Tab-separated table of C-alpha atoms in Angstrom:
chain	number	residue	atom	x	y	z
A	247	MET	CA	206.585	-60.059	204.208
A	248	ASN	CA	210.000	-61.141	202.886
A	249	GLY	CA	209.630	-60.983	199.031
A	250	SER	CA	211.235	-58.517	196.812
A	251	PHE	CA	210.603	-54.877	197.067
A	252	PHE	CA	208.295	-52.669	195.253
A	253	GLN	CA	209.930	-50.690	192.601
A	254	ARG	CA	211.061	-47.320	193.750
A	255	ASP	CA	208.807	-44.570	192.318
A	256	ARG	CA	211.631	-42.346	190.927
A	257	ALA	CA	208.967	-39.670	189.760
A	258	TRP	CA	208.246	-39.358	193.666
A	259	HIS	CA	211.822	-38.680	194.374
A	260	PRO	CA	214.075	-35.898	193.202
A	261	PRO	CA	215.734	-36.693	189.882
A	262	ALA	CA	219.635	-36.625	190.078
A	263	TYR	CA	219.899	-33.480	187.887
A	264	THR	CA	218.244	-30.484	189.284
A	265	PRO	CA	220.070	-27.298	188.102
A	266	GLY	CA	218.216	-25.239	190.672
A	267	TYR	CA	220.256	-26.894	193.324
A	268	LYS	CA	223.603	-26.149	191.729
A	269	THR	CA	225.751	-28.730	193.304
A	270	SER	CA	223.803	-31.505	191.635
A	271	VAL	CA	224.874	-30.326	188.171
A	272	LEU	CA	228.271	-31.982	188.449
A	273	ARG	CA	227.223	-34.680	190.840
A	274	SER	CA	224.299	-36.274	188.979
A	275	PRO	CA	224.768	-39.415	186.862
A	276	ARG	CA	223.890	-38.914	183.269
A	277	ASN	CA	223.480	-42.578	182.317
A	278	ALA	CA	220.426	-44.343	183.037
A	279	LEU	CA	220.476	-46.479	186.183
A	280	LEU	CA	220.928	-50.229	185.615
A	281	SER	CA	217.746	-51.927	186.768
A	282	LEU	CA	217.974	-55.337	188.206
A	283	PRO	CA	215.743	-57.630	190.438
A	284	ALA	CA	216.798	-57.225	194.069
A	285	THR	CA	219.155	-59.960	194.997
A	286	LEU	CA	220.261	-60.895	198.578
A	287	SER	CA	222.623	-58.058	198.490
A	288	GLU	CA	219.875	-55.624	198.503
A	289	MET	CA	217.284	-57.637	200.425
A	290	THR	CA	219.442	-58.182	203.501
A	291	GLY	CA	220.918	-55.486	205.571
A	292	PRO	CA	222.886	-54.786	208.843
A	293	VAL	CA	221.111	-55.165	212.260
A	294	PHE	CA	221.885	-52.595	214.915
A	295	GLY	CA	221.333	-53.768	218.474
A	296	HIS	CA	219.891	-51.502	221.081
A	297	ASP	CA	223.265	-51.922	222.827
A	298	ALA	CA	224.797	-49.685	220.269
A	299	ILE	CA	222.825	-46.690	221.619
A	300	GLY	CA	223.783	-44.601	224.602
A	301	GLU	CA	221.421	-43.271	227.039
A	302	LEU	CA	221.537	-39.635	225.892
A	303	ASP	CA	221.933	-40.372	222.198
A	304	ASN	CA	218.422	-39.376	221.471
A	305	ASP	CA	218.642	-36.013	223.572
A	306	LEU	CA	220.362	-33.347	221.587
A	307	ILE	CA	219.560	-30.880	224.421
A	308	ARG	CA	221.963	-32.752	226.750
A	309	ASN	CA	224.072	-35.109	224.705
A	310	PHE	CA	226.808	-32.448	223.974
A	311	ALA	CA	225.943	-30.121	227.030
A	312	ARG	CA	229.105	-28.763	228.715
A	313	THR	CA	227.858	-25.834	230.916
A	314	GLY	CA	224.042	-26.219	230.522
A	315	ASP	CA	221.202	-27.237	228.175
A	316	ALA	CA	221.313	-26.307	224.430
A	317	ILE	CA	219.746	-22.857	223.715
A	318	GLY	CA	216.506	-22.689	221.780
A	319	GLN	CA	212.837	-23.663	221.484
A	320	ARG	CA	212.670	-27.104	222.984
A	321	LEU	CA	211.113	-29.757	220.889
A	322	VAL	CA	210.058	-33.461	221.029
A	323	VAL	CA	210.244	-35.053	217.562
A	324	HIS	CA	208.605	-38.346	217.230
A	325	GLY	CA	206.965	-40.695	214.688
A	326	ARG	CA	207.017	-44.075	213.313
A	327	VAL	CA	209.084	-45.794	210.624
A	328	LEU	CA	206.640	-47.764	208.300
A	329	ASP	CA	207.059	-49.383	205.018
A	330	GLU	CA	204.750	-48.891	201.939
A	331	ASN	CA	202.267	-51.585	203.300
A	332	ALA	CA	201.854	-49.333	206.397
A	333	ARG	CA	203.494	-52.019	208.567
A	334	PRO	CA	205.839	-50.715	211.253
A	335	VAL	CA	209.446	-51.120	210.811
A	336	PRO	CA	211.002	-52.330	214.195
A	337	GLY	CA	214.762	-52.247	214.860
A	338	ALA	CA	215.417	-49.394	212.416
A	339	LEU	CA	218.498	-47.230	213.155
A	340	VAL	CA	217.326	-43.576	212.743
A	341	GLU	CA	220.130	-41.008	212.842
A	342	PHE	CA	219.492	-37.180	212.701
A	343	TRP	CA	221.610	-34.065	212.700
A	344	GLN	CA	220.712	-30.410	212.404
A	345	ALA	CA	221.983	-26.822	212.825
A	346	ASN	CA	221.558	-25.074	216.248
A	347	ALA	CA	218.983	-22.606	216.984
A	348	GLY	CA	220.680	-19.878	215.215
A	349	GLY	CA	221.043	-22.005	212.143
A	350	ARG	CA	224.776	-22.805	212.386
A	351	TYR	CA	226.307	-26.296	212.145
A	352	ARG	CA	229.069	-27.426	214.327
A	353	HIS	CA	231.503	-28.070	211.386
A	354	LYS	CA	234.718	-26.615	210.600
A	355	LYS	CA	233.657	-25.779	207.116
A	356	GLU	CA	230.497	-23.923	208.228
A	357	SER	CA	230.828	-20.226	207.615
A	358	TYR	CA	227.514	-18.665	208.546
A	359	LEU	CA	227.750	-15.755	211.020
A	360	ALA	CA	225.365	-17.165	213.637
A	361	ALA	CA	226.785	-17.975	216.968
A	362	ILE	CA	227.882	-21.460	217.961
A	363	ASP	CA	226.078	-22.936	220.839
A	364	PRO	CA	228.721	-24.465	223.096
A	365	ASN	CA	226.215	-26.936	224.518
A	366	PHE	CA	224.802	-28.318	221.169
A	367	GLY	CA	226.481	-30.796	219.119
A	368	GLY	CA	223.665	-31.382	216.565
A	369	CYS	CA	223.595	-35.082	216.314
A	370	GLY	CA	221.568	-37.959	217.739
A	371	ARG	CA	220.200	-41.481	216.976
A	372	CYS	CA	217.862	-44.094	218.188
A	373	ILE	CA	216.410	-47.449	217.201
A	374	THR	CA	212.757	-48.081	216.506
A	375	ASP	CA	210.673	-50.215	219.022
A	376	GLY	CA	208.441	-53.032	218.107
A	377	GLU	CA	205.811	-50.570	216.586
A	378	GLY	CA	208.451	-48.745	214.630
A	379	ARG	CA	208.330	-45.852	216.943
A	380	TYR	CA	211.167	-43.277	217.546
A	381	SER	CA	211.508	-40.158	219.417
A	382	PHE	CA	214.190	-37.644	220.308
A	383	ARG	CA	214.516	-34.328	222.129
A	384	THR	CA	216.183	-31.292	220.649
A	385	ILE	CA	215.862	-27.569	219.910
A	386	LYS	CA	214.247	-26.056	216.759
A	387	PRO	CA	216.996	-25.526	214.243
A	388	GLY	CA	217.286	-21.996	212.706
A	389	ALA	CA	217.005	-21.270	208.947
A	390	TYR	CA	220.304	-20.328	207.401
A	391	PRO	CA	221.762	-18.814	204.213
A	392	TRP	CA	223.752	-20.987	201.816
A	393	PRO	CA	225.719	-20.359	198.728
A	394	ASN	CA	223.521	-21.481	195.970
A	395	GLY	CA	221.694	-18.372	194.573
A	396	VAL	CA	222.722	-15.007	195.642
A	397	ASN	CA	220.283	-15.105	198.617
A	398	ASP	CA	219.051	-18.692	199.152
A	399	TRP	CA	218.156	-19.670	202.591
A	400	ARG	CA	217.331	-23.246	203.808
A	401	PRO	CA	214.045	-23.654	205.785
A	402	ALA	CA	214.425	-24.974	209.282
A	403	HIS	CA	215.029	-28.754	208.844
A	404	ILE	CA	216.405	-31.999	210.466
A	405	HIS	CA	218.280	-34.460	208.449
A	406	PHE	CA	217.379	-38.083	208.872
A	407	SER	CA	219.252	-41.185	207.910
A	408	ILE	CA	217.255	-44.427	208.060
A	409	PHE	CA	218.396	-48.172	208.022
A	410	GLY	CA	215.454	-50.290	207.692
A	411	GLN	CA	215.877	-54.186	207.347
A	412	ALA	CA	217.348	-54.140	203.895
A	413	PHE	CA	219.956	-52.206	202.037
A	414	ALA	CA	217.386	-51.517	199.451
A	415	GLN	CA	215.540	-49.430	201.957
A	416	ARG	CA	218.533	-47.284	202.738
A	417	LEU	CA	217.175	-43.584	202.789
A	418	ILE	CA	218.497	-40.096	203.659
A	419	THR	CA	215.871	-37.348	203.906
A	420	GLN	CA	215.001	-34.337	205.698
A	421	MET	CA	212.243	-33.106	207.938
A	422	TYR	CA	210.507	-29.649	207.678
A	423	PHE	CA	208.242	-27.853	210.037
A	424	GLU	CA	204.495	-27.160	209.368
A	425	GLY	CA	203.802	-23.597	208.447
A	426	ASP	CA	207.220	-22.503	207.445
A	427	PRO	CA	206.800	-20.274	204.452
A	428	MET	CA	210.475	-21.018	203.447
A	429	ILE	CA	209.883	-24.529	202.647
A	430	TRP	CA	208.403	-23.587	199.380
A	431	GLN	CA	211.160	-21.131	198.305
A	432	CYS	CA	214.197	-23.660	198.905
A	433	PRO	CA	216.028	-24.973	195.829
A	434	ILE	CA	216.753	-28.258	197.685
A	435	VAL	CA	212.945	-28.808	198.604
A	436	GLN	CA	212.117	-27.913	195.002
A	437	THR	CA	214.162	-30.762	193.746
A	438	ILE	CA	211.092	-32.870	194.665
A	439	PRO	CA	208.757	-32.668	191.692
A	440	ASP	CA	205.531	-33.215	193.318
A	441	ARG	CA	203.932	-31.104	195.937
A	442	ALA	CA	202.193	-34.018	197.696
A	443	ALA	CA	205.582	-35.616	198.128
A	444	VAL	CA	207.109	-32.512	199.620
A	445	GLU	CA	204.215	-32.548	202.107
A	446	GLN	CA	205.273	-35.968	203.257
A	447	LEU	CA	208.400	-34.389	204.533
A	448	VAL	CA	206.566	-31.610	206.538
A	449	ALA	CA	206.140	-32.624	210.198
A	450	ALA	CA	202.942	-31.488	211.881
A	451	LEU	CA	202.776	-29.673	215.179
A	452	ASP	CA	201.369	-32.372	217.515
A	453	ARG	CA	199.732	-30.619	220.452
A	454	ASN	CA	199.007	-33.940	222.071
A	455	ALA	CA	202.571	-34.704	222.531
A	456	THR	CA	203.831	-31.300	223.736
A	457	ILE	CA	205.038	-31.193	227.322
A	458	PRO	CA	203.461	-28.458	229.153
A	459	MET	CA	205.897	-25.665	230.248
A	460	ASP	CA	208.684	-27.607	228.554
A	461	SER	CA	208.576	-28.709	224.934
A	462	LEU	CA	206.643	-28.380	221.779
A	463	ALA	CA	206.129	-31.562	219.720
A	464	TYR	CA	206.373	-32.331	216.106
A	465	ARG	CA	205.393	-35.779	214.565
A	466	PHE	CA	207.250	-37.057	211.643
A	467	ASP	CA	206.491	-40.454	210.064
A	468	ILE	CA	208.925	-42.002	207.704
A	469	VAL	CA	208.042	-44.381	204.962
A	470	LEU	CA	210.504	-47.070	203.592
A	471	ARG	CA	210.237	-49.202	200.640
A	472	GLY	CA	207.542	-52.026	201.011
A	473	ARG	CA	207.958	-55.627	200.132
A	474	ARG	CA	205.820	-58.055	198.362
A	475	SER	CA	204.260	-60.921	200.311
A	476	THR	CA	205.782	-64.263	199.339
A	477	MET	CA	202.536	-66.013	198.980
A	478	PHE	CA	202.288	-65.233	195.325
A	479	GLU	CA	205.850	-65.582	194.590
A	480	ASN	CA	207.138	-68.282	192.199
A	481	ARG	CA	210.745	-68.312	193.049
A	482	ARG	CA	213.357	-70.851	193.666
A	483	GLU	CA	214.841	-71.401	197.078
A	484	GLY	CA	217.853	-69.293	197.837
A	485	ASN	CA	216.996	-66.034	196.273
B	60	MET	CA	184.253	-45.038	192.931
B	61	VAL	CA	186.634	-48.125	193.543
B	62	GLN	CA	188.150	-49.251	196.832
B	63	ARG	CA	191.258	-47.445	197.734
B	64	LEU	CA	194.551	-49.251	197.747
B	65	ASP	CA	196.028	-48.322	201.193
B	66	TYR	CA	199.638	-48.263	200.167
B	67	LEU	CA	201.965	-45.587	201.528
B	68	LYS	CA	204.422	-43.580	199.344
B	69	GLU	CA	208.002	-43.942	200.261
B	70	SER	CA	209.278	-40.824	201.923
B	71	PRO	CA	210.963	-38.832	199.209
B	72	SER	CA	214.752	-38.580	199.388
B	73	GLN	CA	216.715	-35.395	200.126
B	74	THR	CA	220.420	-34.639	199.692
B	75	ALA	CA	222.408	-35.652	202.747
B	76	GLY	CA	224.009	-32.110	202.530
B	77	PRO	CA	227.709	-31.144	203.000
B	78	TYR	CA	227.425	-32.130	206.736
B	79	VAL	CA	226.311	-35.680	206.699
B	80	HIS	CA	229.250	-36.706	208.874
B	81	ILE	CA	227.822	-34.661	211.697
B	82	GLY	CA	225.081	-37.357	211.868
B	83	THR	CA	227.081	-40.358	210.784
B	84	ASN	CA	230.694	-39.800	212.039
B	85	PRO	CA	230.590	-37.056	214.556
B	86	ASN	CA	233.870	-38.041	216.227
B	87	TRP	CA	235.601	-37.577	212.684
B	88	VAL	CA	234.259	-34.029	212.388
B	89	GLU	CA	235.335	-33.318	216.062
B	90	ILE	CA	232.011	-33.533	217.710
B	91	THR	CA	233.439	-35.677	220.499
B	92	GLY	CA	231.796	-36.948	223.766
B	93	VAL	CA	228.451	-37.790	222.234
B	94	TYR	CA	229.169	-41.190	220.983
B	95	SER	CA	232.143	-43.273	222.217
B	96	GLN	CA	232.827	-44.133	218.600
B	97	ASP	CA	231.430	-43.787	215.113
B	98	LEU	CA	229.301	-46.628	213.797
B	99	GLY	CA	230.846	-48.838	211.005
B	100	LEU	CA	234.392	-48.003	211.285
B	101	ALA	CA	235.723	-51.522	211.589
B	102	ILE	CA	234.161	-54.411	209.779
B	103	VAL	CA	236.676	-57.209	210.412
B	104	GLY	CA	238.116	-58.293	213.710
B	105	PRO	CA	240.820	-60.990	214.594
B	106	GLN	CA	238.262	-63.810	214.543
B	107	THR	CA	236.598	-62.927	211.136
B	108	ARG	CA	237.183	-65.696	208.679
B	109	GLY	CA	238.227	-64.980	205.107
B	110	GLU	CA	240.991	-63.483	203.144
B	111	ARG	CA	241.708	-59.834	204.182
B	112	VAL	CA	241.545	-57.457	201.258
B	113	ILE	CA	241.667	-53.482	201.097
B	114	LEU	CA	238.949	-51.649	199.110
B	115	GLU	CA	239.823	-48.119	198.380
B	116	GLY	CA	239.382	-45.221	195.891
B	117	HIS	CA	238.378	-41.797	195.310
B	118	VAL	CA	234.975	-40.139	194.567
B	119	TYR	CA	235.007	-37.776	191.628
B	120	ASP	CA	232.437	-35.492	190.200
B	121	GLY	CA	231.835	-34.551	186.520
B	122	ASN	CA	234.939	-32.324	186.333
B	123	GLY	CA	237.016	-34.899	187.706
B	124	ALA	CA	237.334	-33.003	191.030
B	125	PRO	CA	237.362	-35.041	194.228
B	126	VAL	CA	234.097	-34.910	196.044
B	127	ARG	CA	235.345	-34.185	199.407
B	128	ASP	CA	232.162	-34.435	201.466
B	129	ALA	CA	230.933	-37.921	200.650
B	130	LEU	CA	230.006	-40.863	202.844
B	131	VAL	CA	230.528	-44.334	201.389
B	132	GLU	CA	228.832	-47.280	202.812
B	133	ILE	CA	229.536	-51.061	201.866
B	134	TRP	CA	227.355	-54.164	202.626
B	135	GLN	CA	228.519	-57.489	201.542
B	136	ALA	CA	228.387	-61.357	202.326
B	137	ASP	CA	230.887	-63.246	204.497
B	138	ALA	CA	233.512	-65.527	203.142
B	139	GLN	CA	230.865	-68.246	202.634
B	140	GLY	CA	228.763	-65.930	200.748
B	141	LEU	CA	226.192	-65.493	203.591
B	142	TYR	CA	224.894	-62.313	204.865
B	143	ASN	CA	224.669	-61.463	208.510
B	144	SER	CA	221.036	-60.565	208.468
B	145	PRO	CA	217.717	-62.073	209.783
B	146	HIS	CA	216.651	-62.338	206.086
B	147	GLU	CA	219.531	-64.705	205.330
B	148	THR	CA	217.815	-68.171	205.268
B	149	ARG	CA	220.581	-70.271	203.681
B	150	GLY	CA	222.714	-70.568	206.787
B	151	GLU	CA	224.333	-68.776	209.529
B	152	ALA	CA	226.704	-66.120	208.587
B	153	ASP	CA	230.131	-65.608	210.373
B	154	PRO	CA	229.102	-64.013	213.647
B	155	HIS	CA	232.505	-62.083	213.676
B	156	PHE	CA	231.809	-60.316	210.360
B	157	ALA	CA	229.180	-57.529	210.453
B	158	GLY	CA	229.092	-57.215	206.711
B	159	TRP	CA	228.496	-53.442	206.965
B	160	ALA	CA	230.950	-50.515	207.266
B	161	ARG	CA	231.038	-46.822	206.526
B	162	GLN	CA	233.657	-44.260	206.088
B	163	PRO	CA	233.720	-40.533	205.325
B	164	VAL	CA	235.912	-39.712	202.466
B	165	SER	CA	239.065	-37.533	203.278
B	166	ALA	CA	238.423	-33.925	203.352
B	167	ASP	CA	241.273	-33.139	201.129
B	168	GLU	CA	241.212	-35.829	198.378
B	169	GLY	CA	237.837	-37.424	198.590
B	170	PHE	CA	239.537	-40.842	199.466
B	171	TYR	CA	238.015	-43.860	201.183
B	172	ARG	CA	239.477	-47.059	202.397
B	173	PHE	CA	237.943	-50.363	203.837
B	174	GLU	CA	239.786	-53.239	205.224
B	175	THR	CA	237.485	-56.128	204.807
B	176	ILE	CA	237.388	-59.779	203.494
B	177	ARG	CA	236.651	-61.126	200.155
B	178	PRO	CA	233.101	-62.155	200.079
B	179	GLY	CA	231.881	-65.602	199.068
B	180	ALA	CA	229.503	-65.879	196.025
B	181	ALA	CA	225.723	-65.481	196.490
B	182	PRO	CA	223.045	-66.429	194.042
B	183	TYR	CA	221.170	-64.272	191.636
B	184	PRO	CA	217.253	-64.456	192.076
B	185	ASP	CA	217.072	-67.015	189.248
B	186	GLY	CA	219.671	-69.451	191.063
B	187	ARG	CA	222.686	-68.524	188.944
B	188	PRO	CA	225.906	-67.772	191.021
B	189	GLN	CA	226.866	-64.104	191.096
B	190	ALA	CA	230.436	-63.218	191.165
B	191	PRO	CA	231.723	-62.065	194.672
B	192	HIS	CA	230.857	-58.463	194.900
B	193	VAL	CA	230.429	-55.591	197.620
B	194	THR	CA	227.344	-53.396	197.650
B	195	VAL	CA	228.322	-49.705	197.698
B	196	TRP	CA	226.090	-46.726	198.557
B	197	ILE	CA	227.188	-43.098	198.167
B	198	VAL	CA	225.776	-39.946	199.418
B	199	ALA	CA	226.926	-36.317	199.342
B	200	ARG	CA	226.009	-32.890	198.873
B	201	GLY	CA	224.404	-32.443	195.559
B	202	ILE	CA	223.203	-36.228	195.369
B	203	ASN	CA	219.574	-36.004	195.574
B	204	ILE	CA	219.114	-39.721	196.184
B	205	GLY	CA	221.732	-42.068	197.358
B	206	LEU	CA	223.635	-43.890	194.703
B	207	HIS	CA	223.793	-47.568	194.685
B	208	THR	CA	226.621	-49.539	192.888
B	209	ARG	CA	228.752	-52.605	193.214
B	210	LEU	CA	232.370	-53.427	193.422
B	211	TYR	CA	233.576	-56.582	191.686
B	212	PHE	CA	237.130	-57.918	192.165
B	213	GLY	CA	239.513	-57.522	189.236
B	214	ASP	CA	241.126	-61.073	189.901
B	215	GLU	CA	237.906	-62.903	189.672
B	216	GLU	CA	237.745	-62.831	185.875
B	217	GLU	CA	236.006	-66.131	185.323
B	218	ALA	CA	233.327	-65.380	187.835
B	219	ASN	CA	232.969	-61.811	186.552
B	220	GLY	CA	232.620	-63.151	183.088
B	221	ALA	CA	229.647	-65.153	184.170
B	222	ASP	CA	227.971	-62.665	186.469
B	223	PRO	CA	224.345	-61.976	185.636
B	224	LEU	CA	224.530	-58.209	186.486
B	225	LEU	CA	227.840	-57.506	184.627
B	226	GLY	CA	226.311	-59.520	181.689
B	227	ARG	CA	223.677	-57.058	181.347
B	228	ILE	CA	226.057	-54.225	180.641
B	229	ASP	CA	226.870	-54.357	176.935
B	230	ASP	CA	229.646	-51.809	176.740
B	231	PRO	CA	232.829	-53.228	178.064
B	232	ALA	CA	234.111	-49.921	179.234
B	233	ARG	CA	230.976	-49.315	181.359
B	234	ARG	CA	231.163	-52.793	182.776
B	235	GLY	CA	234.693	-52.087	183.613
B	236	THR	CA	233.628	-49.222	185.966
B	237	LEU	CA	232.383	-51.963	188.435
B	238	ILE	CA	235.459	-54.011	188.349
B	239	ALA	CA	238.151	-52.891	190.819
B	240	PRO	CA	241.744	-53.670	189.707
B	241	ARG	CA	243.948	-55.599	191.984
B	242	SER	CA	247.327	-54.534	193.259
B	243	GLU	CA	249.234	-55.468	196.357
B	244	ARG	CA	250.539	-53.334	199.294
B	245	ASP	CA	252.193	-54.596	202.577
B	246	GLY	CA	251.108	-58.350	201.537
B	247	LEU	CA	247.461	-57.471	201.309
B	248	PRO	CA	245.519	-57.344	198.005
B	249	VAL	CA	244.305	-53.709	197.288
B	250	PHE	CA	241.310	-53.213	194.892
B	251	THR	CA	241.082	-49.782	193.916
B	252	PHE	CA	237.353	-48.608	193.086
B	253	ASP	CA	237.122	-45.025	191.942
B	254	ILE	CA	233.612	-43.728	191.850
B	255	ARG	CA	232.880	-41.265	189.067
B	256	LEU	CA	229.599	-39.603	189.539
B	257	GLN	CA	229.448	-38.127	186.080
B	258	GLY	CA	231.162	-37.936	182.730
B	259	GLU	CA	233.992	-39.922	181.314
B	260	GLY	CA	234.086	-43.222	182.975
B	261	GLU	CA	230.986	-42.578	184.878
B	262	THR	CA	230.203	-45.481	187.301
B	263	VAL	CA	227.258	-47.726	186.611
B	264	PHE	CA	224.756	-47.025	189.196
B	265	LEU	CA	221.936	-49.425	189.944
B	266	ASP	CA	218.033	-49.313	190.442
B	267	MET	CA	217.183	-52.360	192.310
């Protein structure tokens, strides 16, 4: 599978201009995107070796801990990175970041009143294995208010940044938690036009992956763009 | 009922939010001790082949105000026009050139800067040569799906004039948004590539 990429379905993604999410108003291009066939610039991408990853990089409970474990409901988040052909994407760099259990980010511009957890940094990363699997340990992030409407709150969520095997697959998204009523009230979630597309970002509670007397588990599969098989391609060498 | 086509849908994008650097550049936002250093800070080393160049610029919103929370990534070929990727089949790229880097923009001015090398030319899918270029990707709060664009070098006039992608942009002013003018500083060529998300001088963004 090393042909060109399937065209991105932009009706499935949020459009650039979404006035309900106010910051998009001045940060959305107004001209049409220029379409082009994927060239080598987009069909190739950087490779991240497992040696780039430290032992605790996928353990947000411990990787910033000073005086003890991070506070909060302990979670395992795991899943697979697949492409649109349902094939696993091995060697993908998956990076994640989140607020602490109180809903506060460790960032100097963060102004929410919730307490800082001295033992929680809020970042982690891992590289998918041969079956495209990733997993990490964390605490459940809290919901938090944000200055959009007068009283808008973000549902609990974890940010994900994914490098697949090509720059055309580059993706940043967010994971939400099954059963959270705030998902459907969030202006950022509502930038996604299709309810089924939103549901693709809602991780299911995974009872089978929980660790008894330790951690709940959520499963979150991530799908990157698929590529055509080369068998039907009629292209010159060197594309 | 016809058979189902068992394709999956790409996961929908969401904004990177204001705190993308917690995930991508934690040391830069003073979350230290987790990673020894942030990924993608240095793209060239002493053994990298090719002409050293500086790529820099600001990111601006539709009011012309700097976007202070953006993350900019670049991906490019080596000096021979080869990509350091398993999908590169034309030869072996310079092992001392990763081809990828990323930088948070400065928190006061929305300014970014990369020290890299001038890439060689790589072919378009139909075999025509493309002008040397760097793939640029931008995310920030308020950007619902990451924006792809390209930086072309202002001193490559002939190659730019024959480039298949630039040739598809009819309006010379819009074409110019992808061409970074050259200047020099401390003996190094500097290419200034301001990214305008919206409005006058809006950068051409790509759907590939």
